[in-house]
């Protein structure tokens, strides 16, 4: 085991493979099973092993810095894996069993379950003095979270639109958008807003009036779509987007807004509308860093829902050339093989 007052370097690894009893190892392996498989799938066997061992080492260091009591158990290494899961799959729903006069289940996003239940409540609020190596757990969580954020930010592992790093980038874009709009800049028109000058009498042609009314309608819809996206009311934003397309189907929304709306259509099983939004996205944002994932989604929509074989093959072939995620690549290749047989 790890003895902080007289430690040897190998103890920072060996302590994580020793346990105080059957229940100790059972619960550690239970949580490792729940959160470890998906993390293993994203990192690969070597990367996963490295994360686990490094998590154990950092957990041991965290305990040794703050305590002199000996420690054993895989909890710190499992905490590192759980922290990595929080970063890679924050929106995944976890089914939790509860009992309070009656027994039931509730689905909680991983972000909230891990951050509030496992980290905040279990390791900070409900501490039992001298019973558990809480600071080893916290060091493990911190290492797993920071390591995965750094790996995603630097491109060491391929991210997705649903991981914590993508959520942070979207939050930052929304913050920048709010700051920009509050200063008076209109990001849609590309200019500072100015006060309208009232004119008592203006003569317009019939065509000029119609064009002006159409432009006002477009600006109104774009502003409303932006507000709904910032409020995360994506169903309402999607309906407004369809209305905007009826007024002028050449209108292009900001990149993340358009992608969020396309994803909303897809999640609502509205394949035709989703395909239209994804096509508009690729036409305008072809250099998007994860364009191959949009190509894959379009290929699946055309293949499985819209029965447009040629369009499906075109987008799937484009995705196949750039996909790096092994699971997505296999899905793409399997779908191509089915279409081409």
CSV table of C-alpha atoms in Angstrom, one decimal:
chain,number,residue,atom,x,y,z
A,1,UNK,CA,0.0,0.0,0.0
A,2,UNK,CA,1.0,3.7,-0.2
A,3,UNK,CA,2.5,5.1,2.9
A,4,UNK,CA,3.0,8.8,2.5
A,5,UNK,CA,5.5,9.2,5.4
A,6,UNK,CA,7.8,6.6,3.9
A,7,UNK,CA,6.8,6.1,0.4
A,8,UNK,CA,8.6,4.2,-2.5
A,9,UNK,CA,7.9,5.2,-6.1
A,10,UNK,CA,6.3,1.8,-7.0
A,11,UNK,CA,3.7,2.3,-4.2
A,12,UNK,CA,1.9,4.9,-6.4
A,13,UNK,CA,1.0,2.0,-8.7
A,14,UNK,CA,0.7,-1.0,-6.5
A,15,UNK,CA,-1.6,0.6,-3.9
A,16,UNK,CA,-4.3,0.9,-6.6
A,17,UNK,CA,-4.4,-2.9,-7.0
A,18,UNK,CA,-5.0,-3.7,-3.3
A,19,UNK,CA,-8.3,-3.5,-1.6
A,20,UNK,CA,-9.6,-3.8,2.0
A,21,UNK,CA,-12.2,-6.4,1.3
A,22,UNK,CA,-14.7,-7.8,-1.2
A,23,UNK,CA,-17.2,-4.9,-1.1
A,24,UNK,CA,-14.3,-2.5,-1.6
A,25,UNK,CA,-13.2,-4.1,-4.8
A,26,UNK,CA,-16.7,-4.9,-5.9
A,27,UNK,CA,-17.9,-1.2,-5.9
A,28,UNK,CA,-14.7,0.0,-7.5
A,29,UNK,CA,-15.1,-2.5,-10.4
A,30,UNK,CA,-18.8,-1.8,-10.6
A,31,UNK,CA,-18.2,1.9,-11.3
A,32,UNK,CA,-15.3,1.0,-13.6
A,33,UNK,CA,-17.6,-1.2,-15.6
A,34,UNK,CA,-20.3,1.5,-15.8
A,35,UNK,CA,-18.1,4.3,-17.0
A,36,UNK,CA,-15.0,2.5,-18.4
A,37,UNK,CA,-16.3,0.8,-21.5
A,38,UNK,CA,-17.2,4.0,-23.4
A,39,UNK,CA,-14.0,5.7,-22.3
A,40,UNK,CA,-12.1,2.7,-23.5
A,41,UNK,CA,-13.9,2.9,-26.8
A,42,UNK,CA,-12.9,6.5,-27.4
A,43,UNK,CA,-9.2,6.2,-26.2
A,44,UNK,CA,-8.4,2.7,-27.4
A,45,UNK,CA,-6.8,0.0,-25.1
A,46,UNK,CA,-3.4,1.7,-24.7
A,47,UNK,CA,-4.8,5.2,-24.1
A,48,UNK,CA,-7.3,3.8,-21.6
A,49,UNK,CA,-4.7,1.9,-19.7
A,50,UNK,CA,-2.5,5.0,-19.6
A,51,UNK,CA,-5.4,7.1,-18.3
A,52,UNK,CA,-6.2,4.5,-15.6
A,53,UNK,CA,-2.6,4.1,-14.3
A,54,UNK,CA,-1.9,7.8,-14.4
A,55,UNK,CA,-5.1,8.5,-12.6
A,56,UNK,CA,-4.1,6.2,-9.9
A,57,UNK,CA,-0.7,7.9,-9.6
A,58,UNK,CA,-2.1,11.4,-9.4
A,59,UNK,CA,-4.8,10.2,-6.9
A,60,UNK,CA,-1.9,8.8,-4.7
A,61,UNK,CA,0.0,12.1,-5.0
A,62,UNK,CA,-3.1,14.1,-4.1
A,63,UNK,CA,-3.6,12.0,-1.0
A,64,UNK,CA,0.1,12.1,0.0
A,65,UNK,CA,0.3,15.8,-0.2
A,66,UNK,CA,-2.6,16.3,2.3
A,67,UNK,CA,-2.5,13.2,4.5
A,68,UNK,CA,0.0,11.0,6.3
A,69,UNK,CA,-2.2,7.9,6.7
A,70,UNK,CA,-1.6,5.0,4.4
A,71,UNK,CA,-4.0,4.4,1.5
A,72,UNK,CA,-5.0,1.5,-0.8
A,73,UNK,CA,-7.7,0.9,-3.5
A,74,UNK,CA,-8.5,1.7,-7.1
A,75,UNK,CA,-11.0,4.4,-6.2
A,76,UNK,CA,-8.6,7.2,-7.4
A,77,UNK,CA,-8.0,5.5,-10.8
A,78,UNK,CA,-11.7,4.8,-11.2
A,79,UNK,CA,-12.4,8.5,-10.4
A,80,UNK,CA,-10.0,9.5,-13.2
A,81,UNK,CA,-12.0,7.3,-15.6
A,82,UNK,CA,-15.3,8.7,-14.3
A,83,UNK,CA,-13.9,12.3,-14.8
A,84,UNK,CA,-12.9,11.4,-18.3
A,85,UNK,CA,-16.5,10.1,-18.9
A,86,UNK,CA,-17.9,13.4,-17.7
A,87,UNK,CA,-15.9,15.3,-20.4
A,88,UNK,CA,-16.5,12.8,-23.2
A,89,UNK,CA,-20.1,12.0,-22.6
A,90,UNK,CA,-21.6,14.8,-20.5
A,91,UNK,CA,-25.1,14.6,-22.1
A,92,UNK,CA,-25.5,10.8,-21.9
A,93,UNK,CA,-28.4,9.8,-19.7
A,94,UNK,CA,-27.7,7.6,-16.7
A,95,UNK,CA,-30.5,5.6,-15.1
A,96,UNK,CA,-30.4,6.0,-11.3
A,97,UNK,CA,-32.4,3.9,-8.9
A,98,UNK,CA,-33.8,5.9,-5.9
A,99,UNK,CA,-35.9,5.0,-2.9
A,100,UNK,CA,-37.8,7.4,-0.6
A,101,UNK,CA,-40.9,5.6,0.8
A,102,UNK,CA,-41.1,4.0,-2.7
A,103,UNK,CA,-38.6,2.8,-5.3
A,104,UNK,CA,-38.2,4.3,-8.8
A,105,UNK,CA,-35.8,5.3,-11.4
A,106,UNK,CA,-34.8,8.6,-12.9
A,107,UNK,CA,-32.6,9.5,-15.9
A,108,UNK,CA,-29.9,12.1,-15.1
A,109,UNK,CA,-27.4,13.6,-17.6
A,110,UNK,CA,-23.9,12.3,-16.8
A,111,UNK,CA,-22.6,15.9,-16.3
A,112,UNK,CA,-24.9,16.5,-13.4
A,113,UNK,CA,-24.8,13.0,-11.9
A,114,UNK,CA,-21.0,12.9,-11.8
A,115,UNK,CA,-20.4,16.6,-10.9
A,116,UNK,CA,-23.0,17.0,-8.2
A,117,UNK,CA,-23.6,13.5,-6.8
A,118,UNK,CA,-20.3,11.7,-7.1
A,119,UNK,CA,-17.9,14.7,-6.8
A,120,UNK,CA,-19.7,17.4,-4.8
A,121,UNK,CA,-22.0,15.4,-2.5
A,122,UNK,CA,-20.1,12.2,-2.0
A,123,UNK,CA,-16.6,13.7,-1.6
A,124,UNK,CA,-17.2,17.2,-0.3
A,125,UNK,CA,-20.5,17.5,1.5
A,126,UNK,CA,-21.0,14.0,3.0
A,127,UNK,CA,-17.5,13.4,4.2
A,128,UNK,CA,-17.0,11.0,7.1
A,129,UNK,CA,-13.7,12.0,8.9
A,130,UNK,CA,-10.8,9.5,8.6
A,131,UNK,CA,-13.0,6.9,6.9
A,132,UNK,CA,-12.3,7.3,3.2
A,133,UNK,CA,-9.5,8.8,1.1
A,134,UNK,CA,-11.7,11.6,-0.3
A,135,UNK,CA,-8.8,13.7,-1.5
A,136,UNK,CA,-7.5,10.8,-3.5
A,137,UNK,CA,-10.9,10.6,-5.2
A,138,UNK,CA,-10.9,14.4,-5.9
A,139,UNK,CA,-7.4,14.3,-7.3
A,140,UNK,CA,-8.4,11.4,-9.6
A,141,UNK,CA,-11.5,13.3,-10.8
A,142,UNK,CA,-9.5,16.4,-11.4
A,143,UNK,CA,-6.9,14.5,-13.4
A,144,UNK,CA,-9.4,12.7,-15.6
A,145,UNK,CA,-11.3,15.9,-16.4
A,146,UNK,CA,-8.3,18.1,-17.1
A,147,UNK,CA,-6.5,15.3,-19.1
A,148,UNK,CA,-9.5,14.8,-21.4
A,149,UNK,CA,-10.1,18.6,-21.9
A,150,UNK,CA,-6.5,19.0,-22.9
A,151,UNK,CA,-6.7,16.0,-25.2
A,152,UNK,CA,-9.8,17.4,-26.9
A,153,UNK,CA,-8.5,21.0,-27.1
A,154,UNK,CA,-5.2,19.9,-28.7
A,155,UNK,CA,-6.7,17.3,-31.0
A,156,UNK,CA,-5.0,14.3,-29.4
A,157,UNK,CA,-8.4,12.6,-29.5
A,158,UNK,CA,-11.2,13.3,-31.9
A,159,UNK,CA,-14.0,15.3,-30.3
A,160,UNK,CA,-17.7,15.4,-31.1
A,161,UNK,CA,-20.5,18.0,-30.9
A,162,UNK,CA,-21.7,16.5,-27.7
A,163,UNK,CA,-18.6,16.4,-25.5
A,164,UNK,CA,-17.8,19.0,-22.7
A,165,UNK,CA,-15.2,20.8,-24.8
A,166,UNK,CA,-17.8,21.4,-27.6
A,167,UNK,CA,-20.3,22.6,-25.0
A,168,UNK,CA,-17.7,25.0,-23.6
A,169,UNK,CA,-16.9,26.4,-27.1
A,170,UNK,CA,-20.6,26.8,-27.8
A,171,UNK,CA,-21.1,28.6,-24.4
A,172,UNK,CA,-18.2,30.9,-25.3
A,173,UNK,CA,-19.6,31.7,-28.7
A,174,UNK,CA,-23.0,32.5,-27.1
A,175,UNK,CA,-21.2,34.7,-24.6
A,176,UNK,CA,-19.4,36.6,-27.4
A,177,UNK,CA,-22.6,36.9,-29.3
A,178,UNK,CA,-24.4,38.4,-26.3
A,179,UNK,CA,-21.5,40.8,-25.6
A,180,UNK,CA,-21.4,41.8,-29.3
A,181,UNK,CA,-25.2,42.4,-29.6
A,182,UNK,CA,-25.3,44.3,-26.3
A,183,UNK,CA,-22.7,46.7,-27.6
A,184,UNK,CA,-25.0,47.6,-30.5
A,185,UNK,CA,-23.4,45.5,-33.3
A,186,UNK,CA,-25.7,43.5,-35.5
A,187,UNK,CA,-23.9,40.3,-36.5
A,188,UNK,CA,-26.4,39.6,-39.2
A,189,UNK,CA,-26.1,42.9,-41.0
A,190,UNK,CA,-22.4,43.3,-40.1
A,191,UNK,CA,-22.8,46.9,-38.9
A,192,UNK,CA,-23.6,49.0,-35.8
A,193,UNK,CA,-27.2,49.5,-35.1
A,194,UNK,CA,-28.3,53.1,-35.6
A,195,UNK,CA,-31.5,54.9,-34.6
A,196,UNK,CA,-34.2,55.0,-37.2
A,197,UNK,CA,-34.9,58.5,-38.7
A,198,UNK,CA,-38.6,59.1,-38.9
A,199,UNK,CA,-39.7,60.7,-42.2
A,200,UNK,CA,-43.1,62.2,-42.5
A,201,UNK,CA,-43.6,61.3,-46.2
A,202,UNK,CA,-41.8,58.7,-48.2
A,203,UNK,CA,-42.8,57.7,-51.7
A,204,UNK,CA,-42.2,54.1,-52.6
A,205,UNK,CA,-43.0,51.9,-55.6
A,206,UNK,CA,-45.2,48.9,-55.0
A,207,UNK,CA,-42.2,46.6,-55.7
A,208,UNK,CA,-40.0,48.6,-53.3
A,209,UNK,CA,-42.6,48.3,-50.5
A,210,UNK,CA,-42.8,44.5,-51.0
A,211,UNK,CA,-39.1,44.2,-51.0
A,212,UNK,CA,-38.8,46.3,-47.9
A,213,UNK,CA,-41.5,44.3,-46.1
A,214,UNK,CA,-39.7,41.0,-47.1
A,215,UNK,CA,-36.4,42.3,-45.7
A,216,UNK,CA,-38.1,43.3,-42.4
A,217,UNK,CA,-39.6,39.9,-42.2
A,218,UNK,CA,-36.2,38.2,-42.8
A,219,UNK,CA,-34.5,40.4,-40.1
A,220,UNK,CA,-37.3,39.7,-37.7
A,221,UNK,CA,-37.1,35.9,-38.2
A,222,UNK,CA,-33.3,35.9,-38.0
A,223,UNK,CA,-33.4,37.8,-34.7
A,224,UNK,CA,-36.0,35.5,-33.3
A,225,UNK,CA,-34.1,32.4,-34.3
A,226,UNK,CA,-31.0,33.8,-32.7
A,227,UNK,CA,-32.9,34.4,-29.4
A,228,UNK,CA,-34.4,30.9,-29.4
A,229,UNK,CA,-31.0,29.3,-30.0
A,230,UNK,CA,-29.4,31.3,-27.2
A,231,UNK,CA,-32.3,30.2,-24.9
A,232,UNK,CA,-31.7,26.6,-26.0
A,233,UNK,CA,-35.3,26.5,-27.2
A,234,UNK,CA,-34.3,24.6,-30.4
A,235,UNK,CA,-37.7,23.2,-31.3
A,236,UNK,CA,-39.0,26.8,-31.6
A,237,UNK,CA,-35.9,27.9,-33.5
A,238,UNK,CA,-36.3,25.0,-36.0
A,239,UNK,CA,-39.9,26.1,-36.7
A,240,UNK,CA,-38.8,29.7,-37.3
A,241,UNK,CA,-36.0,28.4,-39.6
A,242,UNK,CA,-38.6,26.7,-41.8
A,243,UNK,CA,-40.6,30.0,-41.9
A,244,UNK,CA,-37.4,31.8,-42.9
A,245,UNK,CA,-36.8,29.3,-45.7
A,246,UNK,CA,-40.3,30.0,-47.1
A,247,UNK,CA,-39.5,33.7,-47.2
A,248,UNK,CA,-36.0,33.4,-48.6
A,249,UNK,CA,-34.4,29.9,-49.0
A,250,UNK,CA,-31.0,31.5,-49.7
A,251,UNK,CA,-30.7,32.8,-46.1
A,252,UNK,CA,-27.8,31.2,-44.2
A,253,UNK,CA,-27.7,31.3,-40.4
A,254,UNK,CA,-24.5,31.5,-38.2
A,255,UNK,CA,-22.7,28.1,-38.3
A,256,UNK,CA,-23.5,26.8,-34.8
A,257,UNK,CA,-27.1,28.0,-35.0
A,258,UNK,CA,-27.7,26.2,-38.3
A,259,UNK,CA,-26.0,23.0,-37.1
A,260,UNK,CA,-28.1,23.0,-33.8
A,261,UNK,CA,-31.3,23.4,-35.9
A,262,UNK,CA,-30.3,20.6,-38.3
A,263,UNK,CA,-29.5,18.3,-35.3
A,264,UNK,CA,-32.9,19.2,-33.8
A,265,UNK,CA,-34.7,18.1,-37.0
A,266,UNK,CA,-32.8,14.9,-37.0
A,267,UNK,CA,-33.6,14.2,-33.3
A,268,UNK,CA,-37.3,14.8,-34.1
A,269,UNK,CA,-37.2,12.3,-36.9
A,270,UNK,CA,-37.9,15.0,-39.5
A,271,UNK,CA,-35.6,13.6,-42.1
A,272,UNK,CA,-36.5,15.9,-45.0
A,273,UNK,CA,-36.1,19.1,-43.0
A,274,UNK,CA,-32.9,17.8,-41.4
A,275,UNK,CA,-31.4,16.9,-44.8
A,276,UNK,CA,-32.3,20.4,-46.1
A,277,UNK,CA,-30.6,22.1,-43.2
A,278,UNK,CA,-27.5,19.9,-43.4
A,279,UNK,CA,-27.2,20.6,-47.1
A,280,UNK,CA,-27.4,24.3,-46.5
A,281,UNK,CA,-24.7,23.9,-43.8
A,282,UNK,CA,-22.3,22.1,-46.1
A,283,UNK,CA,-22.9,24.5,-48.9
A,284,UNK,CA,-21.9,27.4,-46.7
A,285,UNK,CA,-19.5,25.9,-44.2
A,286,UNK,CA,-17.7,23.2,-46.2
A,287,UNK,CA,-14.4,23.9,-44.2
A,288,UNK,CA,-16.1,23.0,-40.9
A,289,UNK,CA,-13.6,20.9,-38.8
A,290,UNK,CA,-16.2,18.1,-38.4
A,291,UNK,CA,-17.8,18.3,-41.8
A,292,UNK,CA,-17.3,14.5,-42.3
A,293,UNK,CA,-19.7,13.9,-39.5
A,294,UNK,CA,-22.3,16.0,-41.2
A,295,UNK,CA,-21.6,14.1,-44.4
A,296,UNK,CA,-22.2,10.9,-42.5
A,297,UNK,CA,-25.5,12.1,-41.1
A,298,UNK,CA,-26.7,13.2,-44.5
A,299,UNK,CA,-25.7,9.8,-46.0
A,300,UNK,CA,-27.7,8.0,-43.3
A,301,UNK,CA,-30.7,10.2,-43.7
A,302,UNK,CA,-30.8,9.8,-47.5
A,303,UNK,CA,-30.2,6.0,-47.2
A,304,UNK,CA,-32.5,5.0,-44.4
A,305,UNK,CA,-35.2,7.6,-44.3
A,306,UNK,CA,-35.5,9.4,-47.7
A,307,UNK,CA,-34.6,6.5,-50.1
A,308,UNK,CA,-32.3,8.6,-52.2
A,309,UNK,CA,-29.6,6.1,-53.0
A,310,UNK,CA,-27.3,8.2,-55.2
A,311,UNK,CA,-27.3,11.1,-52.7
A,312,UNK,CA,-26.6,8.7,-49.9
A,313,UNK,CA,-23.6,7.2,-51.6
A,314,UNK,CA,-22.2,10.6,-52.5
A,315,UNK,CA,-22.2,11.8,-48.9
A,316,UNK,CA,-21.1,8.5,-47.4
A,317,UNK,CA,-18.1,8.4,-49.7
A,318,UNK,CA,-17.2,11.9,-48.8
A,319,UNK,CA,-17.4,11.0,-45.1
A,320,UNK,CA,-15.4,7.8,-45.5
A,321,UNK,CA,-12.4,9.7,-46.7
A,322,UNK,CA,-12.1,11.9,-43.6
A,323,UNK,CA,-13.7,10.0,-40.7
A,324,UNK,CA,-11.2,9.1,-38.0
A,325,UNK,CA,-13.5,7.6,-35.3
A,326,UNK,CA,-13.5,3.9,-35.8
A,327,UNK,CA,-17.1,3.4,-34.8
A,328,UNK,CA,-18.4,6.1,-37.2
A,329,UNK,CA,-16.1,4.8,-40.0
A,330,UNK,CA,-17.4,1.3,-39.6
A,331,UNK,CA,-21.0,2.5,-39.7
A,332,UNK,CA,-20.2,4.5,-42.9
A,333,UNK,CA,-18.6,1.5,-44.6
A,334,UNK,CA,-21.3,-0.9,-43.6
A,335,UNK,CA,-24.0,1.5,-45.0
A,336,UNK,CA,-22.0,1.9,-48.2
A,337,UNK,CA,-21.6,-1.8,-48.6
A,338,UNK,CA,-25.4,-2.3,-48.2
A,339,UNK,CA,-26.2,0.4,-50.7
A,340,UNK,CA,-23.7,-0.8,-53.3
A,341,UNK,CA,-24.6,-4.5,-53.2
